[in-house]
CSV table of N, CA and C in Angstrom, one decimal:
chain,number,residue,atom,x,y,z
A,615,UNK,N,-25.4,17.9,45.2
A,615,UNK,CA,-23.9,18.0,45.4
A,615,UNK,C,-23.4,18.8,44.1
A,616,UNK,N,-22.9,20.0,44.5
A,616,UNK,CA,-22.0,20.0,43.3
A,616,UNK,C,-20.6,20.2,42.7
A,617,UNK,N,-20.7,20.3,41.4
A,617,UNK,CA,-18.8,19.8,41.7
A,617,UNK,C,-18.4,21.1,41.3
A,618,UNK,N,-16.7,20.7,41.2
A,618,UNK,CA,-16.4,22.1,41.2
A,618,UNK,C,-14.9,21.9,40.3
A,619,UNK,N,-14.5,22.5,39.4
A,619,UNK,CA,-13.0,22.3,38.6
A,619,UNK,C,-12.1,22.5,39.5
A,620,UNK,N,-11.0,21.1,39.1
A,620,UNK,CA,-9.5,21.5,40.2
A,620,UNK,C,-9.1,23.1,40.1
A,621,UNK,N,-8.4,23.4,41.0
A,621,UNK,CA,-8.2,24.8,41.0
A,621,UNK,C,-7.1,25.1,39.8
A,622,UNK,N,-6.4,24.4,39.2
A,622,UNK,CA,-5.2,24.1,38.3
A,622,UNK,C,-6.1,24.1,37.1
A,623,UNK,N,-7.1,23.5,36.9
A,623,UNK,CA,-7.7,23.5,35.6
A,623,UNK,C,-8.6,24.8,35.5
A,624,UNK,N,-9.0,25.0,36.4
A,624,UNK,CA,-9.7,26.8,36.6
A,624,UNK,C,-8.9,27.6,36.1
A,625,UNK,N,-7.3,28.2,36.5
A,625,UNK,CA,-6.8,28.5,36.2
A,625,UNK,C,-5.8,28.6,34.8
A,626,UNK,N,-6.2,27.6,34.4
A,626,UNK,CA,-5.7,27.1,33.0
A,626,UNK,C,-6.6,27.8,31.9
A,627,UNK,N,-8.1,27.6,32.5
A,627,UNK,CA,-8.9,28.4,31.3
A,627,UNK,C,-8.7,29.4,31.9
A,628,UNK,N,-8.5,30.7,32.7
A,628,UNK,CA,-8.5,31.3,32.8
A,628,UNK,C,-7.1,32.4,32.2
A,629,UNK,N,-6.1,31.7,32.4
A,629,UNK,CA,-5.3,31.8,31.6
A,629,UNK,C,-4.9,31.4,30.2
A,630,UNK,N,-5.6,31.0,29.3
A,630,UNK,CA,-5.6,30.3,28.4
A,630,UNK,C,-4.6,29.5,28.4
A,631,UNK,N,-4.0,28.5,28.9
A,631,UNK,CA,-3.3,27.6,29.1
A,631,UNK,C,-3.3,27.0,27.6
A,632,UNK,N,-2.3,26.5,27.3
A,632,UNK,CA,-2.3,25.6,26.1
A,632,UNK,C,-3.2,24.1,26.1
A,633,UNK,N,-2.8,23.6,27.0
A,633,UNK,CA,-3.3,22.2,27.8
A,633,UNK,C,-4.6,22.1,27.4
A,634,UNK,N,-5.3,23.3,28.2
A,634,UNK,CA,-6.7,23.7,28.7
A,634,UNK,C,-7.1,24.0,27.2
A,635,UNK,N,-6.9,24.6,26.2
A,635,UNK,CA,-7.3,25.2,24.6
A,635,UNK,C,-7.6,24.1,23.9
A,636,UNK,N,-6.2,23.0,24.2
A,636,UNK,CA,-6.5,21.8,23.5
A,636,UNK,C,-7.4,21.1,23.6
A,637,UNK,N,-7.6,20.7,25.2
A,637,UNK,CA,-9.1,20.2,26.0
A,637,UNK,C,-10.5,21.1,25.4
A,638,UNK,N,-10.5,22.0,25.3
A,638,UNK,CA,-11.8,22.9,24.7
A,638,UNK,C,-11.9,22.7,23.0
A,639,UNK,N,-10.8,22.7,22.5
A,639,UNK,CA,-10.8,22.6,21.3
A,639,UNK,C,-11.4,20.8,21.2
A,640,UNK,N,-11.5,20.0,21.6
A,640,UNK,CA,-11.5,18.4,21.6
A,640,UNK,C,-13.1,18.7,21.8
A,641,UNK,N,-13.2,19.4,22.6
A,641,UNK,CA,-14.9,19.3,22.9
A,641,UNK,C,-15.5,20.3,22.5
A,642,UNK,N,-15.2,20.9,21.4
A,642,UNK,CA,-16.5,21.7,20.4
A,642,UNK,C,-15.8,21.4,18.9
A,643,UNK,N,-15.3,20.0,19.3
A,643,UNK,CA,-15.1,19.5,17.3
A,643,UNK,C,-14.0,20.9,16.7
A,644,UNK,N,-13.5,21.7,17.5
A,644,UNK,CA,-12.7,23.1,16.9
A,644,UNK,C,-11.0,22.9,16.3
A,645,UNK,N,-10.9,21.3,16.5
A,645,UNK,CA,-9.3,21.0,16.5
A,645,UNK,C,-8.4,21.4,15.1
A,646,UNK,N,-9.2,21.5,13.8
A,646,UNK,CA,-8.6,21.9,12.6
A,646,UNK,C,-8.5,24.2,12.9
A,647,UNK,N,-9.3,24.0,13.5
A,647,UNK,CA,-9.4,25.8,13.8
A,647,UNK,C,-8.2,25.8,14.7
A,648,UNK,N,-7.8,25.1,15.7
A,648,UNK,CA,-7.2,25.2,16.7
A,648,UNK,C,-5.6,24.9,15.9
A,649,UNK,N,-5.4,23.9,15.0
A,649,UNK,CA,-4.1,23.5,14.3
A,649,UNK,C,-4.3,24.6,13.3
A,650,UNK,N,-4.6,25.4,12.7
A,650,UNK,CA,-4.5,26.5,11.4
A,650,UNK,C,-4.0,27.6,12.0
A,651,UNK,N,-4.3,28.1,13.5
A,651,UNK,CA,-3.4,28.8,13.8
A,651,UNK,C,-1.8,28.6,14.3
A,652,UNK,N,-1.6,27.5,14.2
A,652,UNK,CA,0.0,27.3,14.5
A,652,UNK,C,-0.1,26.0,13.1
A,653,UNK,N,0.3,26.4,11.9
A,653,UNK,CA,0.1,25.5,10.6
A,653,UNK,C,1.6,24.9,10.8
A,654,UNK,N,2.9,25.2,11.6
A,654,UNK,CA,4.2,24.9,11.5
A,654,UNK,C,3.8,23.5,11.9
A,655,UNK,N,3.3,22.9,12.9
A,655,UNK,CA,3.1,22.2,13.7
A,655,UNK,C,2.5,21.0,12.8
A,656,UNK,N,2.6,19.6,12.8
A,656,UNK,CA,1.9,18.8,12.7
A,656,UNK,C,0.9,18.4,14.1
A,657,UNK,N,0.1,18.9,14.8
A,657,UNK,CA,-0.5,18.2,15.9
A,657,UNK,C,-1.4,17.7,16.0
A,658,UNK,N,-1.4,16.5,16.9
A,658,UNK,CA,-2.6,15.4,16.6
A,658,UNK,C,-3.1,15.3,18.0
A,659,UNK,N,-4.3,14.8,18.3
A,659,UNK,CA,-5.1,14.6,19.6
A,659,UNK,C,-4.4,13.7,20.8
A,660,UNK,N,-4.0,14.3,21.5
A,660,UNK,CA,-3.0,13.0,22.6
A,660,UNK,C,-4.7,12.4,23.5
A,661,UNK,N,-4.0,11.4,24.0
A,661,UNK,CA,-4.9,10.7,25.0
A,661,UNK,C,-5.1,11.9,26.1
A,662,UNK,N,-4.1,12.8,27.0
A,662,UNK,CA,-4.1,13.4,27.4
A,662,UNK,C,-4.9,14.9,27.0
A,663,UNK,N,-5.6,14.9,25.9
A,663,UNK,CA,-6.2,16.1,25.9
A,663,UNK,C,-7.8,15.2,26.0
A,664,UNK,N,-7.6,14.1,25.4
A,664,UNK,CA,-9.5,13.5,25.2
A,664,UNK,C,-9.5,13.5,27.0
A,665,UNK,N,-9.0,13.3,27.8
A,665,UNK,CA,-9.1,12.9,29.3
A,665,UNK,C,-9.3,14.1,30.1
A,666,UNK,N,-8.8,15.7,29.5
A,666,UNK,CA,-8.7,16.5,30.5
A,666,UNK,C,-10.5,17.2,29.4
A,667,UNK,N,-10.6,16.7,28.4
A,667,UNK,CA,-11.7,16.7,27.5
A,667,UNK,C,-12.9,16.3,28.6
A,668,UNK,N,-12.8,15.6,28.6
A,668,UNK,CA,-13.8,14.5,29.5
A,668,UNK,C,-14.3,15.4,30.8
A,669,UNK,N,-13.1,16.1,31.4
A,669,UNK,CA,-13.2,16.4,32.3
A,669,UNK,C,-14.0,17.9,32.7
A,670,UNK,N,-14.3,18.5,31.3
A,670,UNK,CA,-14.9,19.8,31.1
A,670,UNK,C,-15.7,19.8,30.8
A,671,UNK,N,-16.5,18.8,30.0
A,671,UNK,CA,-17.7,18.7,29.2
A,671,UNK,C,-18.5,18.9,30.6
A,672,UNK,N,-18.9,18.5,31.8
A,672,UNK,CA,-20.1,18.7,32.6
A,672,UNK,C,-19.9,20.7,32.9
A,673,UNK,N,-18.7,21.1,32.7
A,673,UNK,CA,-18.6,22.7,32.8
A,673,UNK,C,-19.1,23.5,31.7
A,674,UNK,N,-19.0,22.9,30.4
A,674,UNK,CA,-19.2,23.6,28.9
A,674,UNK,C,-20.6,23.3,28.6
A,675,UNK,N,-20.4,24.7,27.7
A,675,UNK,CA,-22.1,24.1,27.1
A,675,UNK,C,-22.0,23.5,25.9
A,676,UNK,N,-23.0,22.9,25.3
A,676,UNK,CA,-22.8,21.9,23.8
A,676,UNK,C,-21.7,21.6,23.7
A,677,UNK,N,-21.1,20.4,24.2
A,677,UNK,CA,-20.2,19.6,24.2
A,677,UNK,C,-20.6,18.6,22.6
A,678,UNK,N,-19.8,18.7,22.3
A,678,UNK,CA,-19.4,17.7,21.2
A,678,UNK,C,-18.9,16.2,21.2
A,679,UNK,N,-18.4,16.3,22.4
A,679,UNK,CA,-17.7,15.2,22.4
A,679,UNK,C,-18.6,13.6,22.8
A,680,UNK,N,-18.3,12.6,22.2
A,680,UNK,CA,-19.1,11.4,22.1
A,680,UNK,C,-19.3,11.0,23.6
A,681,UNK,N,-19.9,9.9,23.8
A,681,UNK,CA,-20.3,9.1,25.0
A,681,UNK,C,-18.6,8.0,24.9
A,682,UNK,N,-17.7,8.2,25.7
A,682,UNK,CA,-16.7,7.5,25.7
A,682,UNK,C,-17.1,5.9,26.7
A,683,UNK,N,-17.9,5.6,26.5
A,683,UNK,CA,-18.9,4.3,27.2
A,683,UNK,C,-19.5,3.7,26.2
A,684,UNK,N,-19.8,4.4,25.0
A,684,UNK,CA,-20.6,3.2,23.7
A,684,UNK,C,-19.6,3.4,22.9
A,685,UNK,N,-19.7,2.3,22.3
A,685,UNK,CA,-18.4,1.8,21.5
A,685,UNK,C,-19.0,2.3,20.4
A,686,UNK,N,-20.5,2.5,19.5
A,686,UNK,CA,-20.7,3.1,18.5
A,686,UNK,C,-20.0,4.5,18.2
A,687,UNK,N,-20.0,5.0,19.6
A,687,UNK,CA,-19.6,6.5,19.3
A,687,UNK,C,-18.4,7.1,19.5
A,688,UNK,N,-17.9,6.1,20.6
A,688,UNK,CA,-15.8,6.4,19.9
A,688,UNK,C,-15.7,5.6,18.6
A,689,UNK,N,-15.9,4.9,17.8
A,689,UNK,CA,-15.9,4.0,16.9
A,689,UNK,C,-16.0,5.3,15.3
A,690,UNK,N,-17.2,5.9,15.7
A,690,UNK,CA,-17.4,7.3,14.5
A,690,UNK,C,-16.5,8.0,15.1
A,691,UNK,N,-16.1,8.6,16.6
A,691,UNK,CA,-15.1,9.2,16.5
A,691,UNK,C,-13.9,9.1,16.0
A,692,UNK,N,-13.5,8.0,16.6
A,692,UNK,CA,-12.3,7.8,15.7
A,692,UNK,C,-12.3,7.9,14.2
A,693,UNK,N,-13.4,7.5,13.4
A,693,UNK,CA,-13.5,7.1,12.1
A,693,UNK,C,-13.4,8.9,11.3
A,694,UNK,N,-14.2,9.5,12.2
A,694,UNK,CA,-14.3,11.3,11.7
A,694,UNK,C,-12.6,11.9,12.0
A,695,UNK,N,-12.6,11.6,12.7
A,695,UNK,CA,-10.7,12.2,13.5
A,695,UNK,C,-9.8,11.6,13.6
A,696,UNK,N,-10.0,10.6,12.3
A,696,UNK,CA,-8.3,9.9,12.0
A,696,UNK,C,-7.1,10.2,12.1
A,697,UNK,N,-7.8,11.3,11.4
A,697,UNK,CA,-6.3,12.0,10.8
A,697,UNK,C,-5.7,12.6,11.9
A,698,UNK,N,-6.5,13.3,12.7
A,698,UNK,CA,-6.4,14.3,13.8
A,698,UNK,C,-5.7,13.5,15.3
A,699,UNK,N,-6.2,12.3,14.9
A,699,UNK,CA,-6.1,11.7,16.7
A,699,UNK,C,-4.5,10.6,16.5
A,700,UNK,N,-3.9,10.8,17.3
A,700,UNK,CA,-2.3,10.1,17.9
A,700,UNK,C,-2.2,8.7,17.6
A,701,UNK,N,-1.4,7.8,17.1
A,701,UNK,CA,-1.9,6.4,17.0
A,701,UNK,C,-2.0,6.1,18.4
A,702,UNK,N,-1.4,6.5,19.3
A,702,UNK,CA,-1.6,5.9,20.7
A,702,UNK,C,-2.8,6.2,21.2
A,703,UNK,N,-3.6,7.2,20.9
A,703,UNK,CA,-4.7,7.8,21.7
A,703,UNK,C,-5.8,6.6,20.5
A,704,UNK,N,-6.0,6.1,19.6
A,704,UNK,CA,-6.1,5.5,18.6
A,704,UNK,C,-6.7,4.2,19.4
A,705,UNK,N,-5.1,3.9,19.8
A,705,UNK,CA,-4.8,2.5,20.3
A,705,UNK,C,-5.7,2.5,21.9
A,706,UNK,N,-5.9,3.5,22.5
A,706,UNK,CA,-6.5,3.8,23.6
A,706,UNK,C,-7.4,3.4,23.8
A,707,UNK,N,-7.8,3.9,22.4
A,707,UNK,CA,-9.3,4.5,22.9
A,707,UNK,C,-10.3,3.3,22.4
A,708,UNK,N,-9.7,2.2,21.2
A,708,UNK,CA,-10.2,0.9,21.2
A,708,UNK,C,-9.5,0.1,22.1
A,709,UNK,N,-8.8,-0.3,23.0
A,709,UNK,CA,-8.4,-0.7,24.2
A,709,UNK,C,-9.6,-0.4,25.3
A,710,UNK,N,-10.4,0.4,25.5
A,710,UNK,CA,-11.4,0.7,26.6
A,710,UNK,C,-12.5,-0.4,26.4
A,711,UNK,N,-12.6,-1.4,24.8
A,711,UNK,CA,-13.8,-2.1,24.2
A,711,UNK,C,-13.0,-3.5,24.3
A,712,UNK,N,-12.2,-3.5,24.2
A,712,UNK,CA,-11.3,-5.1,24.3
A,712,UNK,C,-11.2,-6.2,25.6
């Protein structure tokens, strides 16, 4: 069986969508490269980009992004991307272990 990306999110990388940059940027560790080009901005990881994140990694190659199922490895995530990640996306993402 194989799957296949919404047609909305196809088109998002294809257009470089913001959304979609963020989500790529989340899953090759690129988020300080991705915030230095717009340095006006304070921006931090929403819950909404780890989720559309999630949703790419079986399309991408060498994905970065941890096993969101073992708690050791959102646990270093979060601990590596403090700074980077939303208190709500924070609050999230130890909420999935509680």
């Amino acid at each position: 069986m194989s799957r296949t990306l919404k047609p909305e999110i196809l088109r998002g990388l294809i257009q470089h969508d913001p959304r979609v940059l963020r989500a790529v940027a989340v899953v090759y560790n690129r988020w300080d490269e991705m915030a230095a080009q717009n340095p006006l901005t304070n921006d931090q990881i929403q819950l909404a980009d780890i989720e559309l994140a999630k949703t790419l990694v079986p399309y991408l190659k060498a994905s970065q992004l941890p096993d969101f199922t073992d708690y050791a490895a959102v646990a270093a995530y979060i601990k590596s991307h403090d700074s980077q990640l939303s208190p709500g996306t924070i609050a999230k993402l130890k909420q999935l272990f509680q």
